[in-house]
CSV table of C-alpha atoms in Angstrom, one decimal:
chain,number,residue,atom,x,y,z
C,1,MET,CA,-5.4,-25.4,-34.3
C,2,HIS,CA,-3.3,-23.6,-31.6
C,3,SER,CA,-4.4,-20.2,-30.7
C,4,GLU,CA,-1.8,-17.4,-30.9
C,5,PRO,CA,-0.3,-16.5,-27.5
C,6,SER,CA,-1.3,-13.1,-26.3
C,7,PRO,CA,1.5,-10.5,-26.6
C,8,VAL,CA,0.5,-9.1,-23.2
C,9,ASN,CA,0.4,-11.2,-20.1
C,10,PRO,CA,-2.9,-11.0,-18.3
C,11,LEU,CA,-3.0,-9.4,-14.9
C,12,PRO,CA,-3.1,-11.8,-12.0
C,13,PRO,CA,-6.7,-12.1,-10.8
C,14,VAL,CA,-5.9,-11.0,-7.3
C,15,VAL,CA,-4.5,-7.8,-8.6
C,16,LEU,CA,-7.7,-7.2,-10.6
C,17,ALA,CA,-9.8,-8.0,-7.5
C,18,LEU,CA,-8.0,-5.4,-5.4
C,19,PHE,CA,-8.2,-2.8,-8.2
C,20,PHE,CA,-12.0,-3.3,-8.7
C,21,ALA,CA,-12.6,-3.2,-4.9
C,22,ILE,CA,-10.8,0.1,-4.7
C,23,ALA,CA,-12.5,1.4,-7.9
C,24,GLY,CA,-15.9,0.1,-6.8
C,25,VAL,CA,-15.8,2.1,-3.6
C,26,GLU,CA,-14.9,5.3,-5.5
C,27,VAL,CA,-17.7,4.7,-8.0
C,28,ILE,CA,-20.2,4.5,-5.1
C,29,PHE,CA,-18.9,7.8,-3.7
C,30,ALA,CA,-19.0,9.5,-7.1
C,31,VAL,CA,-22.5,8.3,-7.8
C,32,GLY,CA,-23.7,9.6,-4.5
C,33,GLU,CA,-21.9,13.0,-4.8
C,34,ALA,CA,-23.4,13.4,-8.3
C,35,GLY,CA,-26.9,13.0,-6.8
C,36,PHE,CA,-27.7,9.8,-8.8
C,37,ALA,CA,-28.4,7.7,-5.7
C,38,GLY,CA,-28.8,7.9,-2.0
C,39,GLY,CA,-30.6,11.3,-1.8
C,40,PRO,CA,-29.1,14.3,0.1
C,41,GLU,CA,-27.3,12.0,2.6
C,42,ALA,CA,-25.2,10.5,-0.2
C,43,ILE,CA,-23.1,13.6,-0.4
C,44,GLY,CA,-21.6,12.6,3.0
C,45,TRP,CA,-20.9,9.0,2.1
C,46,ARG,CA,-17.2,9.7,1.6
C,47,LEU,CA,-16.8,11.6,4.9
C,48,ASN,CA,-18.7,8.9,6.8
C,49,ALA,CA,-16.5,6.2,5.3
C,50,ILE,CA,-13.3,8.1,6.2
C,51,ARG,CA,-14.6,8.4,9.7
C,52,ASP,CA,-15.8,4.8,10.0
C,53,TYR,CA,-13.2,2.9,8.0
C,54,GLY,CA,-10.1,5.2,7.9
C,55,PHE,CA,-7.2,4.6,10.3
C,56,SER,CA,-7.0,7.2,13.1
C,57,GLY,CA,-3.8,7.9,15.0
C,58,SER,CA,-5.8,9.1,18.0
C,59,GLU,CA,-7.9,6.0,18.1
C,60,PHE,CA,-4.7,3.9,17.8
C,61,ASP,CA,-3.3,5.7,20.8
C,62,TRP,CA,-6.5,5.1,22.7
C,63,MET,CA,-6.3,1.3,22.0
C,64,ILE,CA,-2.7,1.2,23.3
C,65,GLU,CA,-3.5,3.2,26.4
C,66,GLN,CA,-6.6,1.2,27.3
C,67,GLY,CA,-5.3,-2.1,26.2
C,68,ARG,CA,-8.5,-2.7,24.4
C,69,TRP,CA,-8.7,-3.8,20.7
C,70,PRO,CA,-12.4,-3.7,19.6
C,71,LEU,CA,-13.0,-5.3,16.2
C,72,GLU,CA,-14.6,-2.2,14.7
C,73,ARG,CA,-11.4,-0.3,15.2
C,74,VAL,CA,-8.8,-3.0,14.6
C,75,MET,CA,-10.5,-3.7,11.2
C,76,ARG,CA,-9.4,-0.3,10.0
C,77,PHE,CA,-5.9,-1.6,9.6
C,78,VAL,CA,-7.2,-3.4,6.5
C,79,THR,CA,-10.2,-1.2,5.5
C,80,TYR,CA,-8.5,2.2,5.1
C,81,PRO,CA,-6.7,1.2,1.8
C,82,PHE,CA,-10.1,1.1,0.1
C,83,VAL,CA,-11.2,4.6,1.0
C,84,HIS,CA,-9.7,7.6,-0.7
C,85,GLY,CA,-10.1,11.4,-0.4
C,86,GLY,CA,-11.0,11.9,-4.1
C,87,ILE,CA,-10.9,10.4,-7.5
C,88,THR,CA,-7.4,11.7,-8.3
C,89,ALA,CA,-5.9,9.7,-5.4
C,90,THR,CA,-7.9,6.7,-6.4
C,91,VAL,CA,-6.7,6.8,-10.0
C,92,PHE,CA,-3.0,7.2,-9.0
C,93,SER,CA,-3.1,4.4,-6.5
C,94,GLY,CA,-5.1,2.1,-8.8
C,95,VAL,CA,-2.7,2.6,-11.7
C,96,MET,CA,0.3,1.9,-9.5
C,97,LEU,CA,-1.4,-1.1,-8.0
C,98,LEU,CA,-2.0,-2.6,-11.5
C,99,ALA,CA,1.6,-1.9,-12.5
C,100,MET,CA,3.4,-3.1,-9.4
C,101,GLY,CA,0.9,-6.0,-8.8
C,102,LYS,CA,1.5,-7.3,-12.2
C,103,LEU,CA,5.3,-7.2,-11.9
C,104,VAL,CA,5.3,-8.8,-8.4
C,105,GLY,CA,2.5,-11.3,-9.1
C,106,GLU,CA,4.1,-12.7,-12.2
C,107,VAL,CA,7.3,-13.6,-10.3
C,108,MET,CA,6.2,-14.2,-6.7
C,109,GLY,CA,2.7,-15.4,-7.2
C,110,GLN,CA,-0.8,-14.2,-6.2
C,111,ILE,CA,-0.5,-15.1,-2.5
C,112,ALA,CA,2.6,-13.0,-2.3
C,113,VAL,CA,0.7,-10.0,-3.7
C,114,VAL,CA,-2.0,-10.4,-1.0
C,115,VAL,CA,0.7,-10.8,1.8
C,116,LEU,CA,2.7,-7.8,0.6
C,117,PHE,CA,-0.3,-5.5,0.0
C,118,PHE,CA,-2.2,-6.1,3.3
C,119,GLY,CA,1.0,-6.8,5.4
C,120,SER,CA,2.5,-3.5,4.3
C,121,ALA,CA,-0.8,-1.7,4.8
C,122,VAL,CA,-1.1,-3.0,8.4
C,123,LEU,CA,2.5,-2.3,9.3
C,124,GLY,CA,2.4,1.1,7.5
C,125,ALA,CA,-0.6,2.1,9.6
C,126,PHE,CA,1.0,0.7,12.8
C,127,VAL,CA,4.2,2.9,12.3
C,128,PHE,CA,2.0,5.8,11.3
C,129,GLY,CA,0.0,5.4,14.5
C,130,LEU,CA,3.1,5.2,16.6
C,131,LEU,CA,4.5,8.4,15.2
C,132,THR,CA,1.4,10.5,14.8
C,133,SER,CA,-1.6,11.2,17.0
C,134,GLU,CA,-4.4,13.2,15.5
C,135,ALA,CA,-3.8,12.4,11.8
C,136,ARG,CA,-6.0,10.1,9.8
C,137,LEU,CA,-4.7,7.6,7.2
C,138,ILE,CA,-6.7,6.6,4.1
C,139,GLY,CA,-5.8,5.3,0.7
C,140,ALA,CA,-4.1,2.3,-0.9
C,141,PHE,CA,-0.6,3.8,-1.1
C,142,PRO,CA,1.0,2.1,1.9
C,143,GLY,CA,0.0,-1.3,0.4
C,144,VAL,CA,1.1,-0.2,-3.1
C,145,TYR,CA,4.4,0.9,-1.6
C,146,GLY,CA,4.7,-2.6,-0.1
C,147,LEU,CA,4.5,-4.0,-3.7
C,148,ILE,CA,7.1,-1.5,-4.7
C,149,GLY,CA,9.2,-3.0,-1.9
C,150,GLY,CA,8.7,-6.4,-3.3
C,151,TYR,CA,9.7,-5.3,-6.8
C,152,THR,CA,12.7,-3.6,-5.3
C,153,PHE,CA,13.7,-6.8,-3.6
C,154,LEU,CA,13.4,-8.7,-6.9
C,155,MET,CA,15.6,-6.1,-8.7
C,156,TRP,CA,18.1,-6.2,-5.8
C,157,LEU,CA,18.4,-10.0,-6.2
C,158,LYS,CA,18.7,-9.7,-10.0
C,159,LEU,CA,21.4,-7.0,-9.9
C,160,GLY,CA,23.3,-9.0,-7.3
C,161,ALA,CA,23.2,-12.1,-9.4
C,162,ALA,CA,24.5,-10.1,-12.4
C,163,GLY,CA,27.3,-8.7,-10.3
C,164,ALA,CA,26.1,-5.2,-10.7
C,165,SER,CA,25.6,-2.5,-8.1
C,166,GLN,CA,22.5,-3.3,-6.1
C,167,SER,CA,21.9,0.3,-5.1
C,168,GLY,CA,20.2,0.8,-8.4
C,169,ALA,CA,17.3,-1.3,-7.2
C,170,PHE,CA,16.3,1.6,-4.9
C,171,SER,CA,16.1,4.3,-7.6
C,172,LEU,CA,12.3,4.0,-7.9
C,173,ILE,CA,11.6,4.4,-4.1
C,174,VAL,CA,14.1,7.3,-3.9
C,175,MET,CA,12.4,9.1,-6.8
C,176,LEU,CA,8.9,8.5,-5.3
C,177,MET,CA,9.8,9.6,-1.8
C,178,GLY,CA,11.6,12.7,-3.3
C,179,ILE,CA,8.3,13.6,-5.0
C,180,GLN,CA,6.4,13.1,-1.8
C,181,LEU,CA,8.9,15.2,0.1
C,182,PHE,CA,8.5,18.0,-2.4
C,183,PHE,CA,4.7,18.0,-2.2
C,184,SER,CA,4.9,17.8,1.6
C,185,ILE,CA,7.1,20.8,1.9
C,186,PHE,CA,5.4,23.1,-0.6
C,187,PHE,CA,1.8,21.9,-0.5
C,188,GLY,CA,1.5,20.6,3.1
C,189,THR,CA,0.2,17.1,2.2
C,190,GLY,CA,0.5,15.7,5.7
C,191,PRO,CA,2.4,12.8,7.3
C,192,ASP,CA,1.1,10.1,5.0
C,193,TRP,CA,4.6,9.6,3.7
C,194,ILE,CA,5.4,7.9,7.1
C,195,ALA,CA,3.0,5.0,6.3
C,196,ASP,CA,4.2,4.9,2.6
C,197,LEU,CA,7.8,4.5,3.6
C,198,ALA,CA,7.0,2.0,6.4
C,199,GLY,CA,4.9,0.1,3.8
C,200,PHE,CA,7.9,0.0,1.4
C,201,VAL,CA,10.2,-1.3,4.1
C,202,ALA,CA,7.6,-3.9,5.2
C,203,GLY,CA,7.2,-5.0,1.6
C,204,PHE,CA,10.9,-5.4,1.1
C,205,GLY,CA,11.2,-7.4,4.3
C,206,LEU,CA,8.1,-9.6,3.7
C,207,SER,CA,9.6,-10.5,0.3
C,208,THR,CA,12.3,-12.5,2.1
C,209,ILE,CA,9.5,-14.7,3.5
C,210,VAL,CA,7.2,-15.1,0.5
C,211,ILE,CA,10.1,-15.9,-1.9
C,212,PRO,CA,11.5,-19.4,-1.3
C,213,GLY,CA,15.1,-18.9,0.0
C,214,GLY,CA,14.7,-15.2,0.0
C,215,PHE,CA,16.0,-14.6,3.5
C,216,ALA,CA,18.9,-17.0,3.0
C,217,ARG,CA,19.9,-15.1,-0.1
C,218,LEU,CA,19.6,-11.8,1.8
C,219,LEU,CA,21.9,-13.0,4.5
C,220,SER,CA,24.3,-14.3,2.0
C,221,ARG,CA,24.6,-10.9,0.3
C,222,PHE,CA,25.2,-9.2,3.7
C,223,ARG,CA,27.9,-11.7,4.6
C,224,GLN,CA,29.7,-11.0,1.4
C,225,ARG,CA,30.1,-7.4,2.3
């Protein structure tokens, strides 16, 4: 007997792994803040993690000025996405990771998801560090925006192949950055949007590498203009 196919495609394992890593860190913070573990010191677990694993613009400036790149500071390029300022940010980034990771992973593959997420996180932090000094960067959004960049690239190719206007592929990022601009102006959310936008650009660019023939197709589209 043949089993009935599932109406819903399962999430790529690497996407689930990233999600559970992010959620697991948040659970540890929540348990400590609720007083269920760690004693009185547990209340400061989140702040300590932000200090020890978050990306710092001032520390990045120090590394460039001194020409020194100690591992405990360089590693923050890849550890900051797993530390969030609260459960709300964790939930939003986790949901977007699952959605975008599924869409990208099913087409590009799991290795591409890893490359886009971490590559965009690193490049997003790098640009953030160049353009800011005192600000600290935490959260998975730059990596998630990298996956959005990958999804946008897929849509860009699809619309081009159908002979439709490819500008429509950028509607999602325009909407998201518009929302971020609104909150930044009226609620003072800080310069994190720099890393998010850089992550998107990095994800779009990296997609030309992880998709076989992606760069050639990109060049071909530009030459047709």
